[in-house]
């Protein structure tokens, strides 16, 4: 959170997210998920992963894939899960702003919304907005050889 607070738009993001009229399931955790995008800008870009994503192979070198274009590595049928993401600082900033603007457009429906749903919605609207690579295996498949049903 300390890195996110260094971003010049942190106060705007924080105020906007706290004022959204989503249902009561939109909690502080969901707001923090948006702040992580700002934190990645402030640390200079790079790789971000959820705490429950474990690499099966080491990352090699300091050069980001795809020239630093924002890339999500957990492919799902309608877009991607932001469980493992890479990008340059400018790409993280671009997507952070795209995510907050997308979320604001959904404020009138009052249903639960998150950075995950926004990322999918953005991809549905413009598949060239970020790269998707099928690079994350679900835990059940790794552990048991079967898919989630």
PDB file of C-alpha atoms in Angstrom:
ATOM      1  CA  UNK A   1       0.000   0.000   0.000  1.00  0.00           C
ATOM      2  CA  UNK A   2       2.893   2.345   0.713  1.00  0.00           C
ATOM      3  CA  UNK A   3       4.039   2.154  -2.915  1.00  0.00           C
ATOM      4  CA  UNK A   4       0.498   2.806  -4.185  1.00  0.00           C
ATOM      5  CA  UNK A   5       0.243   5.886  -1.947  1.00  0.00           C
ATOM      6  CA  UNK A   6       3.218   7.414  -3.812  1.00  0.00           C
ATOM      7  CA  UNK A   7       1.242   7.460  -7.062  1.00  0.00           C
ATOM      8  CA  UNK A   8      -0.056  10.964  -7.916  1.00  0.00           C
ATOM      9  CA  UNK A   9      -3.570   9.591  -8.528  1.00  0.00           C
ATOM     10  CA  UNK A  10      -3.785   7.518  -5.333  1.00  0.00           C
ATOM     11  CA  UNK A  11      -6.156   9.916  -3.559  1.00  0.00           C
ATOM     12  CA  UNK A  12      -8.428  10.056  -6.606  1.00  0.00           C
ATOM     13  CA  UNK A  13      -8.519   6.243  -6.891  1.00  0.00           C
ATOM     14  CA  UNK A  14      -9.042   5.760  -3.172  1.00  0.00           C
ATOM     15  CA  UNK A  15     -11.840   8.339  -2.890  1.00  0.00           C
ATOM     16  CA  UNK A  16     -13.559   7.117  -6.046  1.00  0.00           C
ATOM     17  CA  UNK A  17     -13.443   3.464  -5.007  1.00  0.00           C
ATOM     18  CA  UNK A  18     -14.693   4.192  -1.485  1.00  0.00           C
ATOM     19  CA  UNK A  19     -17.640   6.173  -2.878  1.00  0.00           C
ATOM     20  CA  UNK A  20     -18.827   3.575  -5.381  1.00  0.00           C
ATOM     21  CA  UNK A  21     -22.383   2.436  -4.625  1.00  0.00           C
ATOM     22  CA  UNK A  22     -21.690  -1.273  -5.133  1.00  0.00           C
ATOM     23  CA  UNK A  23     -23.323  -3.794  -2.846  1.00  0.00           C
ATOM     24  CA  UNK A  24     -21.865  -4.671   0.529  1.00  0.00           C
ATOM     25  CA  UNK A  25     -19.672  -7.436  -0.908  1.00  0.00           C
ATOM     26  CA  UNK A  26     -17.319  -4.739  -2.301  1.00  0.00           C
ATOM     27  CA  UNK A  27     -14.872  -4.544   0.587  1.00  0.00           C
ATOM     28  CA  UNK A  28     -11.472  -3.058   1.428  1.00  0.00           C
ATOM     29  CA  UNK A  29      -9.782  -6.102  -0.142  1.00  0.00           C
ATOM     30  CA  UNK A  30     -11.373  -5.218  -3.489  1.00  0.00           C
ATOM     31  CA  UNK A  31     -10.123  -1.643  -3.201  1.00  0.00           C
ATOM     32  CA  UNK A  32      -6.622  -2.911  -2.436  1.00  0.00           C
ATOM     33  CA  UNK A  33      -6.763  -4.986  -5.617  1.00  0.00           C
ATOM     34  CA  UNK A  34      -7.071  -1.719  -7.560  1.00  0.00           C
ATOM     35  CA  UNK A  35      -4.273  -0.102  -5.555  1.00  0.00           C
ATOM     36  CA  UNK A  36      -1.839  -2.852  -6.561  1.00  0.00           C
ATOM     37  CA  UNK A  37      -1.934  -1.504 -10.135  1.00  0.00           C
ATOM     38  CA  UNK A  38      -0.784   1.903  -8.844  1.00  0.00           C
ATOM     39  CA  UNK A  39       1.917   0.280  -6.717  1.00  0.00           C
ATOM     40  CA  UNK A  40       3.315  -1.427  -9.805  1.00  0.00           C
ATOM     41  CA  UNK A  41       3.639   1.951 -11.523  1.00  0.00           C
ATOM     42  CA  UNK A  42       5.614   3.332  -8.589  1.00  0.00           C
ATOM     43  CA  UNK A  43       8.039   0.394  -8.360  1.00  0.00           C
ATOM     44  CA  UNK A  44       8.918   0.845 -12.033  1.00  0.00           C
ATOM     45  CA  UNK A  45       6.728  -1.877 -13.527  1.00  0.00           C
ATOM     46  CA  UNK A  46       7.730  -5.504 -13.756  1.00  0.00           C
ATOM     47  CA  UNK A  47       5.997  -8.667 -12.583  1.00  0.00           C
ATOM     48  CA  UNK A  48       3.095  -8.933 -10.146  1.00  0.00           C
ATOM     49  CA  UNK A  49       1.547 -12.134  -8.869  1.00  0.00           C
ATOM     50  CA  UNK A  50      -1.146 -13.092  -6.417  1.00  0.00           C
ATOM     51  CA  UNK A  51       0.213 -14.611  -3.222  1.00  0.00           C
ATOM     52  CA  UNK A  52      -1.074 -18.046  -4.225  1.00  0.00           C
ATOM     53  CA  UNK A  53       0.672 -18.176  -7.616  1.00  0.00           C
ATOM     54  CA  UNK A  54       3.927 -20.135  -7.592  1.00  0.00           C
ATOM     55  CA  UNK A  55       6.403 -20.160 -10.474  1.00  0.00           C
ATOM     56  CA  UNK A  56       7.180 -23.543 -11.976  1.00  0.00           C
ATOM     57  CA  UNK A  57      10.131 -22.100 -13.886  1.00  0.00           C
ATOM     58  CA  UNK A  58      12.399 -19.209 -12.918  1.00  0.00           C
ATOM     59  CA  UNK A  59      12.023 -15.889 -14.704  1.00  0.00           C
ATOM     60  CA  UNK A  60      15.081 -15.271 -16.821  1.00  0.00           C
ATOM     61  CA  UNK A  61      16.594 -11.863 -17.368  1.00  0.00           C
ATOM     62  CA  UNK A  62      15.263  -8.417 -16.658  1.00  0.00           C
ATOM     63  CA  UNK A  63      13.703  -7.755 -20.050  1.00  0.00           C
ATOM     64  CA  UNK A  64       9.914  -7.907 -19.892  1.00  0.00           C
ATOM     65  CA  UNK A  65       8.089 -10.013 -22.486  1.00  0.00           C
ATOM     66  CA  UNK A  66       6.377  -8.284 -25.417  1.00  0.00           C
ATOM     67  CA  UNK A  67       8.455  -5.140 -25.049  1.00  0.00           C
ATOM     68  CA  UNK A  68       6.783  -4.350 -21.724  1.00  0.00           C
ATOM     69  CA  UNK A  69       3.206  -4.357 -23.063  1.00  0.00           C
ATOM     70  CA  UNK A  70       0.856  -5.324 -20.252  1.00  0.00           C
ATOM     71  CA  UNK A  71       0.447  -9.091 -20.318  1.00  0.00           C
ATOM     72  CA  UNK A  72      -1.775 -11.308 -18.174  1.00  0.00           C
ATOM     73  CA  UNK A  73      -0.804 -14.957 -17.905  1.00  0.00           C
ATOM     74  CA  UNK A  74      -3.960 -16.669 -16.635  1.00  0.00           C
ATOM     75  CA  UNK A  75      -6.175 -17.118 -19.662  1.00  0.00           C
ATOM     76  CA  UNK A  76      -9.909 -17.692 -19.220  1.00  0.00           C
ATOM     77  CA  UNK A  77     -12.601 -17.901 -21.923  1.00  0.00           C
ATOM     78  CA  UNK A  78     -13.588 -14.192 -21.858  1.00  0.00           C
ATOM     79  CA  UNK A  79     -10.264 -12.565 -20.940  1.00  0.00           C
ATOM     80  CA  UNK A  80      -7.715 -13.041 -18.177  1.00  0.00           C
ATOM     81  CA  UNK A  81      -7.343 -13.278 -14.418  1.00  0.00           C
ATOM     82  CA  UNK A  82      -4.828 -10.754 -13.022  1.00  0.00           C
ATOM     83  CA  UNK A  83      -3.060 -13.449 -10.980  1.00  0.00           C
ATOM     84  CA  UNK A  84       0.245 -13.104 -12.856  1.00  0.00           C
ATOM     85  CA  UNK A  85       0.851  -9.928 -14.851  1.00  0.00           C
ATOM     86  CA  UNK A  86       3.868  -8.185 -16.364  1.00  0.00           C
ATOM     87  CA  UNK A  87       4.348  -4.777 -17.908  1.00  0.00           C
ATOM     88  CA  UNK A  88       6.353  -1.583 -18.015  1.00  0.00           C
ATOM     89  CA  UNK A  89       5.547   1.205 -15.586  1.00  0.00           C
ATOM     90  CA  UNK A  90       3.755   3.153 -18.319  1.00  0.00           C
ATOM     91  CA  UNK A  91       1.663   0.095 -19.199  1.00  0.00           C
ATOM     92  CA  UNK A  92       0.706  -0.449 -15.546  1.00  0.00           C
ATOM     93  CA  UNK A  93      -0.298   3.221 -15.390  1.00  0.00           C
ATOM     94  CA  UNK A  94      -2.322   3.009 -18.607  1.00  0.00           C
ATOM     95  CA  UNK A  95      -4.187  -0.056 -17.383  1.00  0.00           C
ATOM     96  CA  UNK A  96      -4.739   1.339 -13.870  1.00  0.00           C
ATOM     97  CA  UNK A  97      -6.502   4.328 -15.413  1.00  0.00           C
ATOM     98  CA  UNK A  98      -8.424   2.120 -17.828  1.00  0.00           C
ATOM     99  CA  UNK A  99      -9.567  -0.086 -14.926  1.00  0.00           C
ATOM    100  CA  UNK A 100     -10.795   2.803 -12.780  1.00  0.00           C
ATOM    101  CA  UNK A 101     -12.655   4.398 -15.687  1.00  0.00           C
ATOM    102  CA  UNK A 102     -14.253   1.060 -16.552  1.00  0.00           C
ATOM    103  CA  UNK A 103     -15.295   0.616 -12.930  1.00  0.00           C
ATOM    104  CA  UNK A 104     -16.821   4.090 -12.804  1.00  0.00           C
ATOM    105  CA  UNK A 105     -18.943   3.248 -15.864  1.00  0.00           C
ATOM    106  CA  UNK A 106     -20.370   0.280 -13.954  1.00  0.00           C
ATOM    107  CA  UNK A 107     -21.266   2.223 -10.818  1.00  0.00           C
ATOM    108  CA  UNK A 108     -24.929   2.559 -11.763  1.00  0.00           C
ATOM    109  CA  UNK A 109     -25.596  -1.183 -11.839  1.00  0.00           C
ATOM    110  CA  UNK A 110     -24.787  -1.480  -8.117  1.00  0.00           C
ATOM    111  CA  UNK A 111     -23.642  -5.070  -8.569  1.00  0.00           C
ATOM    112  CA  UNK A 112     -20.281  -6.286  -7.364  1.00  0.00           C
ATOM    113  CA  UNK A 113     -17.391  -5.151  -9.564  1.00  0.00           C
ATOM    114  CA  UNK A 114     -13.642  -5.688  -9.234  1.00  0.00           C
ATOM    115  CA  UNK A 115     -10.371  -5.178 -11.073  1.00  0.00           C
ATOM    116  CA  UNK A 116     -10.845  -8.756 -12.328  1.00  0.00           C
ATOM    117  CA  UNK A 117     -14.274  -8.022 -13.844  1.00  0.00           C
ATOM    118  CA  UNK A 118     -13.002  -4.713 -15.242  1.00  0.00           C
ATOM    119  CA  UNK A 119     -10.031  -6.475 -16.872  1.00  0.00           C
ATOM    120  CA  UNK A 120     -12.391  -8.940 -18.564  1.00  0.00           C
ATOM    121  CA  UNK A 121     -14.755  -6.159 -19.661  1.00  0.00           C
ATOM    122  CA  UNK A 122     -11.870  -4.145 -21.118  1.00  0.00           C
ATOM    123  CA  UNK A 123     -10.681  -7.177 -23.092  1.00  0.00           C
ATOM    124  CA  UNK A 124     -14.187  -7.860 -24.387  1.00  0.00           C
ATOM    125  CA  UNK A 125     -14.370  -4.274 -25.601  1.00  0.00           C
ATOM    126  CA  UNK A 126     -10.863  -4.235 -27.093  1.00  0.00           C
ATOM    127  CA  UNK A 127      -8.873  -7.497 -27.310  1.00  0.00           C
ATOM    128  CA  UNK A 128      -5.751  -5.498 -28.224  1.00  0.00           C
ATOM    129  CA  UNK A 129      -5.821  -3.583 -24.914  1.00  0.00           C
ATOM    130  CA  UNK A 130      -3.436  -6.116 -23.324  1.00  0.00           C
ATOM    131  CA  UNK A 131      -1.800  -9.421 -24.127  1.00  0.00           C
ATOM    132  CA  UNK A 132      -2.994 -12.748 -22.779  1.00  0.00           C
ATOM    133  CA  UNK A 133      -0.707 -15.748 -22.510  1.00  0.00           C
ATOM    134  CA  UNK A 134      -1.862 -19.121 -21.242  1.00  0.00           C
ATOM    135  CA  UNK A 135       0.866 -19.449 -18.631  1.00  0.00           C
ATOM    136  CA  UNK A 136      -0.810 -20.311 -15.308  1.00  0.00           C
ATOM    137  CA  UNK A 137      -1.912 -23.818 -14.427  1.00  0.00           C
ATOM    138  CA  UNK A 138      -4.771 -24.130 -11.919  1.00  0.00           C
ATOM    139  CA  UNK A 139      -3.672 -25.778  -8.675  1.00  0.00           C
ATOM    140  CA  UNK A 140      -6.099 -28.673  -8.926  1.00  0.00           C
ATOM    141  CA  UNK A 141      -4.717 -29.614 -12.313  1.00  0.00           C
ATOM    142  CA  UNK A 142      -1.134 -29.511 -11.037  1.00  0.00           C
ATOM    143  CA  UNK A 143      -1.931 -31.516  -7.913  1.00  0.00           C
ATOM    144  CA  UNK A 144      -4.440 -34.048  -9.235  1.00  0.00           C
ATOM    145  CA  UNK A 145      -4.274 -33.930 -13.017  1.00  0.00           C
ATOM    146  CA  UNK A 146      -7.963 -32.944 -13.232  1.00  0.00           C
ATOM    147  CA  UNK A 147      -9.692 -29.669 -14.096  1.00  0.00           C
ATOM    148  CA  UNK A 148     -12.072 -27.719 -11.863  1.00  0.00           C
ATOM    149  CA  UNK A 149     -15.662 -28.603 -12.700  1.00  0.00           C
TER     150      UNK A 149
END
